[in-house]
XYZ file of C-alpha atoms in Angstrom:
54
model
C 124.701 73.683 79.094
C 127.127 76.076 77.543
C 127.355 77.849 80.918
C 128.446 74.543 82.510
C 130.992 73.924 79.731
C 132.557 77.460 80.316
C 132.645 76.837 84.098
C 134.503 73.489 83.661
C 136.992 75.195 81.255
C 137.729 77.838 83.907
C 138.111 75.218 86.549
C 140.495 73.266 84.230
C 142.565 76.396 83.660
C 142.812 77.198 87.309
C 143.686 73.632 88.264
C 146.390 73.616 85.432
C 147.931 76.930 86.707
C 147.940 75.501 90.273
C 149.557 72.229 89.006
C 146.698 69.871 89.531
C 147.135 67.925 86.324
C 144.574 65.140 86.990
C 141.868 67.538 87.942
C 142.594 69.826 85.035
C 142.435 66.801 82.602
C 139.176 65.562 83.893
C 137.575 69.088 83.898
C 138.834 69.571 80.286
C 137.207 66.284 79.220
C 133.965 67.180 80.866
C 133.882 70.580 79.258
C 134.578 69.057 75.934
C 131.757 66.555 76.265
C 129.295 69.222 77.380
C 130.152 71.525 74.634
C 129.687 68.918 71.988
C 126.294 67.894 73.444
C 125.383 71.605 73.394
C 126.310 71.940 69.853
C 124.277 68.795 68.912
C 121.230 70.072 70.783
C 121.675 73.493 69.281
C 121.796 72.116 65.654
C 118.726 69.828 66.417
C 116.788 72.793 67.793
C 117.581 74.882 64.656
C 116.571 71.966 62.376
C 113.299 71.157 64.145
C 112.588 74.850 64.789
C 112.603 75.522 61.048
C 110.389 72.536 60.319
C 107.866 73.785 62.921
C 107.462 77.248 61.480
C 106.722 75.946 57.930
């Protein structure tokens, strides 16, 4: 999921450089959403991973 977030950030940067504001904005929003979903899942896996090992 982090890979997809990085891909969308790269797409947003390229689109912004080329002047496609709408595409850049949409790609940025998708990247932000994916990044926060990744963070939530990462934290949950850390919490539940530690509970399983005890």
